Coordinates of C-alpha atoms and ligand atoms in Angstrom, one line a residue:
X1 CA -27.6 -1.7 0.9
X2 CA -25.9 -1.8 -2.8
X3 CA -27.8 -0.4 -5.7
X4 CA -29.3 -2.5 -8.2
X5 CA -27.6 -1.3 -11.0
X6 CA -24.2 -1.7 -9.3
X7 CA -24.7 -5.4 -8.4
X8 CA -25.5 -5.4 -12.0
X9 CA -22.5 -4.1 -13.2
X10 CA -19.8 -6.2 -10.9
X11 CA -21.7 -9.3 -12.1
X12 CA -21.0 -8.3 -16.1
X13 CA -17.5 -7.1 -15.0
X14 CA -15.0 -9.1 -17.0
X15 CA -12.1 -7.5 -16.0
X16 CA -11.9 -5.6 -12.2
X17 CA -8.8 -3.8 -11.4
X18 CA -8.7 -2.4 -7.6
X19 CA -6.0 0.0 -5.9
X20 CA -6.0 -0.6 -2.5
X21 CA -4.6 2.2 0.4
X22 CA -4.0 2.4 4.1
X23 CA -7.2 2.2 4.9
X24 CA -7.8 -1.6 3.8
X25 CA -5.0 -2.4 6.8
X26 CA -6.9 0.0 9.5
X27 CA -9.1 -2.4 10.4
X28 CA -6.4 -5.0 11.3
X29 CA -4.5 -2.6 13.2
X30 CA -2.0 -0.8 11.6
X31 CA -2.6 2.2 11.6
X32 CA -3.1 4.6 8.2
X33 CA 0.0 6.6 6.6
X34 CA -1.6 9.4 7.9
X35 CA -2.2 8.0 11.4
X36 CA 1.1 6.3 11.9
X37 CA 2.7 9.0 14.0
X38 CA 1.3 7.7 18.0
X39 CA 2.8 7.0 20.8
X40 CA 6.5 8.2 21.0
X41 CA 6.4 9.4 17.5
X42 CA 3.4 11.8 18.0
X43 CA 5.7 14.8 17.4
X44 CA 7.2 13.7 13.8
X45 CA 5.3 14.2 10.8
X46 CA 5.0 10.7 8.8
X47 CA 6.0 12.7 5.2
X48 CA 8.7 14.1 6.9
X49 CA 10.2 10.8 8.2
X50 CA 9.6 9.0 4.5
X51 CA 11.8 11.0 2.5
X52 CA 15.5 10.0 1.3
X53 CA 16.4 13.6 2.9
X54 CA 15.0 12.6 6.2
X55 CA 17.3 9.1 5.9
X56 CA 20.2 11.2 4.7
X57 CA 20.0 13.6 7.9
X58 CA 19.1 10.9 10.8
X59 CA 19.4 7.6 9.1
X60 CA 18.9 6.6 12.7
X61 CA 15.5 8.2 13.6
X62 CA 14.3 6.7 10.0
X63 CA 15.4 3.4 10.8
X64 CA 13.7 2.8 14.3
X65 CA 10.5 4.5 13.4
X66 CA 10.6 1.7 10.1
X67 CA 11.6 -0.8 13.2
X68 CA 8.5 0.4 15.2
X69 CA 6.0 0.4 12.4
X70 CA 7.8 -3.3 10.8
X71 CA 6.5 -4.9 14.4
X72 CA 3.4 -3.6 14.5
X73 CA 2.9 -4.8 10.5
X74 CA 4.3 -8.6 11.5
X75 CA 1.6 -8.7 14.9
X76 CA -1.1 -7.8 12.5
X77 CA -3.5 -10.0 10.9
X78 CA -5.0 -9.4 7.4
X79 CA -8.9 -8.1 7.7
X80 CA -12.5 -9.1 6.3
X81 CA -11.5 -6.4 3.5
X82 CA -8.4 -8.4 2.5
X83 CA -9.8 -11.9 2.4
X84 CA -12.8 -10.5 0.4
X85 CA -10.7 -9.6 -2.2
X86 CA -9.1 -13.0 -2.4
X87 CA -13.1 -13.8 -3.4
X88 CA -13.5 -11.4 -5.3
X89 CA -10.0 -12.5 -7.6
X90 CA -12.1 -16.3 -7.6
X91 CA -14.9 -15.1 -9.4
X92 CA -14.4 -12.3 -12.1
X93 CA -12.6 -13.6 -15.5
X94 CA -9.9 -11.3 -15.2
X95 CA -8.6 -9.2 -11.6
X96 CA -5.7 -7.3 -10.8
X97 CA -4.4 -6.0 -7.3
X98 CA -2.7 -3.1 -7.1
X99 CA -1.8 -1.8 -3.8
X100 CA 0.4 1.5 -2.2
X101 CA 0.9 -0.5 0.9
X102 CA 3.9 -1.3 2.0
X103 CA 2.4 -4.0 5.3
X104 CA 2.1 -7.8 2.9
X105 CA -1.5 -8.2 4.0
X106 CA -2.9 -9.1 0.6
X107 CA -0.5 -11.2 0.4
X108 CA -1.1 -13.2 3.5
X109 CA -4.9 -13.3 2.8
X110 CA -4.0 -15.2 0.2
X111 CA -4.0 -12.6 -2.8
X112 CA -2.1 -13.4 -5.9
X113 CA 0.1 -11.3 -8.9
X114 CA 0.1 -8.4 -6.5
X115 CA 1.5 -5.4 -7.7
X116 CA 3.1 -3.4 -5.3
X117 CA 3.9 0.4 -5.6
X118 CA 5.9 1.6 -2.9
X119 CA 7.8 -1.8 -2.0
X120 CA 7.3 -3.3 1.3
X121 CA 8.5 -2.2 5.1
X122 CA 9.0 -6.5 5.5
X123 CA 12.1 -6.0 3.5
X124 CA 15.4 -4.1 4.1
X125 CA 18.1 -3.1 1.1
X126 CA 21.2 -1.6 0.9
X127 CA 21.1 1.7 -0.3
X128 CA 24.7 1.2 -2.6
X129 CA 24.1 -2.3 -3.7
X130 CA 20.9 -3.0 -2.9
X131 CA 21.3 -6.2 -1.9
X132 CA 17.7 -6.9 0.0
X133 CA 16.9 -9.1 2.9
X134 CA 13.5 -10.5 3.5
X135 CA 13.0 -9.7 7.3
X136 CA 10.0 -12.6 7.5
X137 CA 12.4 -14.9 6.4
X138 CA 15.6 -13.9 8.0
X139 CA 15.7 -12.6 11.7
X140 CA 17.0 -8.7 12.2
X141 CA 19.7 -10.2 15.1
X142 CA 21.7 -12.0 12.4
X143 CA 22.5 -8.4 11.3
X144 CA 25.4 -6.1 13.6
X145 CA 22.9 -3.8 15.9
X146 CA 23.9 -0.6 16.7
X147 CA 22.5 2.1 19.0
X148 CA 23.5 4.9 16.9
X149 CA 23.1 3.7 13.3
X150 CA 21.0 1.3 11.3
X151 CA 22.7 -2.0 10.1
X152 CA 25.1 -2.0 7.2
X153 CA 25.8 -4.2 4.4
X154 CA 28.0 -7.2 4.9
X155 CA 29.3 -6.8 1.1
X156 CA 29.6 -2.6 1.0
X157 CA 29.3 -1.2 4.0
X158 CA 26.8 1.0 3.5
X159 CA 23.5 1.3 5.4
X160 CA 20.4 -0.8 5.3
X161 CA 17.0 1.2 4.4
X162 CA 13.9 0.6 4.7
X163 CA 12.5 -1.1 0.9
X164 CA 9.7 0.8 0.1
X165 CA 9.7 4.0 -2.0
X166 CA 10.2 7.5 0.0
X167 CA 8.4 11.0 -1.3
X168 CA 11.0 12.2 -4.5
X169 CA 11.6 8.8 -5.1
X170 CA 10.8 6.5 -8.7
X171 CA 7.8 4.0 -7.9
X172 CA 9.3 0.6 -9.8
X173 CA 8.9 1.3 -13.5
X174 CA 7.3 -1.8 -14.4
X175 CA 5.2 -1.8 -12.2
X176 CA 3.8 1.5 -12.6
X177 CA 3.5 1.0 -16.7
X178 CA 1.8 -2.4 -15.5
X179 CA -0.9 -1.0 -13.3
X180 CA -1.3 2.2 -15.7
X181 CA -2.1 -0.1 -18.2
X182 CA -4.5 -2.6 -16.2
X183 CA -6.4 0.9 -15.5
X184 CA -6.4 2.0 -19.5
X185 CA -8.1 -1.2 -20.4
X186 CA -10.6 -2.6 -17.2
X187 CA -14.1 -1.9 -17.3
X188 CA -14.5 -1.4 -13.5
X189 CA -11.8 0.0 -10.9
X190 CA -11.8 0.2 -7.3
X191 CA -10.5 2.4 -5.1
X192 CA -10.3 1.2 -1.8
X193 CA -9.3 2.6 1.4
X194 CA -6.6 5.4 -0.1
X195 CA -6.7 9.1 0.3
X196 CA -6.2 9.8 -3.3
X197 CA -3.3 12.2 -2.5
X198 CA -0.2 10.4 -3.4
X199 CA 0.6 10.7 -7.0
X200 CA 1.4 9.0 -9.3
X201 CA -0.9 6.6 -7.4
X202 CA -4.0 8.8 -7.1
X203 CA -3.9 9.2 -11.2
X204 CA -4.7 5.7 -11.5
X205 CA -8.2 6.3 -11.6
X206 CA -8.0 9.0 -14.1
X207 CA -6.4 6.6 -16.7
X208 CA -9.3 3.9 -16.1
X209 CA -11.4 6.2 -18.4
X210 CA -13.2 3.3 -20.3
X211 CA -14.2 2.1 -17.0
X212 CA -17.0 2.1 -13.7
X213 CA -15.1 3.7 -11.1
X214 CA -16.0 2.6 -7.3
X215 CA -14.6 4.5 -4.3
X216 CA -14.9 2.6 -0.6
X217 CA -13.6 4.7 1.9
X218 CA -14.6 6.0 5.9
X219 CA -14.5 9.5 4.2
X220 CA -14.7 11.2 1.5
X221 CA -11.4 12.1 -0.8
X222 CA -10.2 14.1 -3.7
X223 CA -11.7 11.4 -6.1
X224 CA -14.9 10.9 -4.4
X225 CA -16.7 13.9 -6.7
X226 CA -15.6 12.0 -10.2
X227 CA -16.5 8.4 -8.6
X228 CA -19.6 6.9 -10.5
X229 CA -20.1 5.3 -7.4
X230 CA -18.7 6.0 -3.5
X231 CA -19.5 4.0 -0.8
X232 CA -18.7 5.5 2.3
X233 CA -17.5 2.9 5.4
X234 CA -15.4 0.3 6.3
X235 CA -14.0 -1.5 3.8
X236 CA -13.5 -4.5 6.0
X237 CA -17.4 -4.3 6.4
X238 CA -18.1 -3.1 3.1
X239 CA -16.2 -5.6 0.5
X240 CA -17.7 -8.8 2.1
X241 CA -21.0 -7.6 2.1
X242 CA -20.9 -6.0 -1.5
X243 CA -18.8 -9.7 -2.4
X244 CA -21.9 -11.6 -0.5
X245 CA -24.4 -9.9 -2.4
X246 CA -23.1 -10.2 -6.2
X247 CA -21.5 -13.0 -6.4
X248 CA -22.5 -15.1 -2.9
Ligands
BJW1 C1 -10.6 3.8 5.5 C2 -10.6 3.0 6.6 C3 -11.4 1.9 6.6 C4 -9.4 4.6 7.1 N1 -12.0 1.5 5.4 N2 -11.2 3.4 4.3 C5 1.9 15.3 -8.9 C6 1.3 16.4 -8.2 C7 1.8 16.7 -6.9 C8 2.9 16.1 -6.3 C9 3.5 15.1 -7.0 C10 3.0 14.7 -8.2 N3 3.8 13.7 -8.7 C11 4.7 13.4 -7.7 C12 4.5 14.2 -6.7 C13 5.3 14.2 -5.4 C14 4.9 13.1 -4.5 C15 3.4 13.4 -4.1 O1 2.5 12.7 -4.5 N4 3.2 14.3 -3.2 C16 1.8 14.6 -2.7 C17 1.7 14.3 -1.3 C18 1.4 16.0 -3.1 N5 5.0 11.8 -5.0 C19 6.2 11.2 -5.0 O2 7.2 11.7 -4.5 C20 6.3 9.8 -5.6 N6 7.4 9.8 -6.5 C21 7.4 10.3 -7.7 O3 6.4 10.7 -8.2 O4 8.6 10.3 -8.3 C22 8.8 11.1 -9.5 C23 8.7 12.6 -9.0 C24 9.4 13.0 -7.9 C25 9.3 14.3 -7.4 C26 8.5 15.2 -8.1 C27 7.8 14.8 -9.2 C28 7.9 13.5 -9.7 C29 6.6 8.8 -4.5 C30 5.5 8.5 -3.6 C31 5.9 7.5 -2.6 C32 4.9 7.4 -1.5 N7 5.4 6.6 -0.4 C33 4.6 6.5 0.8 C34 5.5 5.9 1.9 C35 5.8 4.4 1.8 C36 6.6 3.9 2.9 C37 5.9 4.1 4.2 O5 4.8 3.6 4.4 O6 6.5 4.7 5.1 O7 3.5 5.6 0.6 S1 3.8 8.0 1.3 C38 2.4 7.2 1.9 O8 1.3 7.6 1.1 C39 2.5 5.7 1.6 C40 1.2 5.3 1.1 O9 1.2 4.1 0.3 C41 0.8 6.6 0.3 C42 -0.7 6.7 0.1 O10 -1.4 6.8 1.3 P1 -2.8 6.2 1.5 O11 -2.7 4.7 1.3 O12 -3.8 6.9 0.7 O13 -3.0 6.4 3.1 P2 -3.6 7.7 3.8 O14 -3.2 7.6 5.2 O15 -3.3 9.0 3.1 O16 -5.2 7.6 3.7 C43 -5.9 6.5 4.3 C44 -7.3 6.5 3.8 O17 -8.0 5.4 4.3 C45 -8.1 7.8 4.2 O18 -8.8 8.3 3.1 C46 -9.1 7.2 5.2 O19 -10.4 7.9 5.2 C47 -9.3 5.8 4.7 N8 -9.7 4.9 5.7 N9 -9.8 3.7 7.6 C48 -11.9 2.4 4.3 N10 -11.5 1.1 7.6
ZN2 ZN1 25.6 -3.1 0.0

């Protein structure tokens, strides 16, 4: 299934660095970026509804979609994919996760050091103080619910957002500079499960120049073509398998 000479190059790998996307979480139900837009919210375009612009217009309509998408994130269950990775971490000298998703499944699997680009949808902060609240610890119903607005800050007053990062918004600046330079100095780099679309994300690959770049994804992307190697599938039925076979 896996070439020879990439088995051969995980098992040298001394130091792995992997970006994981939407797609890693697809397989445990929670649906893609791109996907996330069923049901009631089939007529709203998901990069329309992540943007401070949108919060700023119906803070609202942001705030129960968030709601909608929080529920289905906390039902979920992390995949094959994610636990793969956990074994993956156990046997290479020197691994990094990276991850745009915003859903905590690495971290349930039992990843480690994650770094996390655009926040997480678990967590609500003010948008004046920022004071944050960590929904799996602390129940939404000790907060004032209203039908016509989101929650607001015991301290300020102002709303509650969502804590992830929206389009026009800074990713965290350490942990960008981090992540860019895990990518400067690994010698192999996944890309798994991510469209490759979302910058300054989808540059990450570009900066691993010193490095084996490997693409798992159901289709192919804008970095597929410069890819030394893509595997196209599942990645919850490709990363156990490819784990299995080098290091199994
Ligand atoms: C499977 C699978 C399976 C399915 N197995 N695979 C340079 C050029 C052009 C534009 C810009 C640029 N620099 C900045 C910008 C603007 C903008 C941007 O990138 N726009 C592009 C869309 C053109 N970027 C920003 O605004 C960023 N901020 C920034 O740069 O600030 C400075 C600045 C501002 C303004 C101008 C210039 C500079 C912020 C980006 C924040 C992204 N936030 C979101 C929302 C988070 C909260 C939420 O979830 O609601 O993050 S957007 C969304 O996209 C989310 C994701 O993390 C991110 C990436 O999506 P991902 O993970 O790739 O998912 P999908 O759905 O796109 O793809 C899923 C993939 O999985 C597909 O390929 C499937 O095939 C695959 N798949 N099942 C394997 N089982
Ligand atoms: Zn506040």
């Amino acid at each position: 299934m896996f070439s020879a000479k990439l088995i051969e190059i995980l098992k040298q790998a001394r130091q792995i660095v992997v970006l994981t996307g939407a797609g890693t979480s697809a397989e445990s139900g929670v649906p893609t970026f791109r996907d996330a837009q069923t049901g009631l919210w089939a007529h709203y375009n998901p990069a329309e509804l992540a943007s401070p612009e949108a919060f700023k217009r119906n803070p609202k309509l942001v705030w129960d979609w968030y709601s909608w998408r929080r529920e289905t994130v906390l039902a979920a269950q992390p995949n094959a994919g994610h636990y793969a990775l956990v074994q993956m971490a156990r046997h290479v000298p020197n691994f990094h996760l990276i991850t745009q998703n915003v859903d905590g499944l690495h971290q349930r699997a039992g990843s480690e050091q994650i770094i996390e680009l655009h926040g997480n949808i678990t967590r609500i902060r003010c948008e004046h103080c920022s004071h944050t609240i960590d929904l799996t610890k602390q129940n939404l119903d000790s907060l004032t619910l209203s039908d016509t607005e989101p929650p607001r800050c015991a301290s300020c007053n102002h709303y509650y957002r969502p804590d992830v990062v929206w389009f026009g918004e800074n990713l965290p600046v350490q942990a960008l500079q981090q992540a860019e330079q895990l990518a400067q100095s690994c010698d192999v780099f996944f890309s798994i499960g991510t469209s490759s679309q979302v910058y300054p994300a989808a540059a990450l690959p570009l900066y691993a120049n010193k490095a084996v770049v490997i693409e798992i994804n159901r289709e192919k992307t804008a970095l597929t073509q410069q890819a030394d190697f893509a595997l196209q599938g599942a990645s919850g039925e490709i990363l156990p398998a490819l784990v299995e076979c080098v290091w199994g």
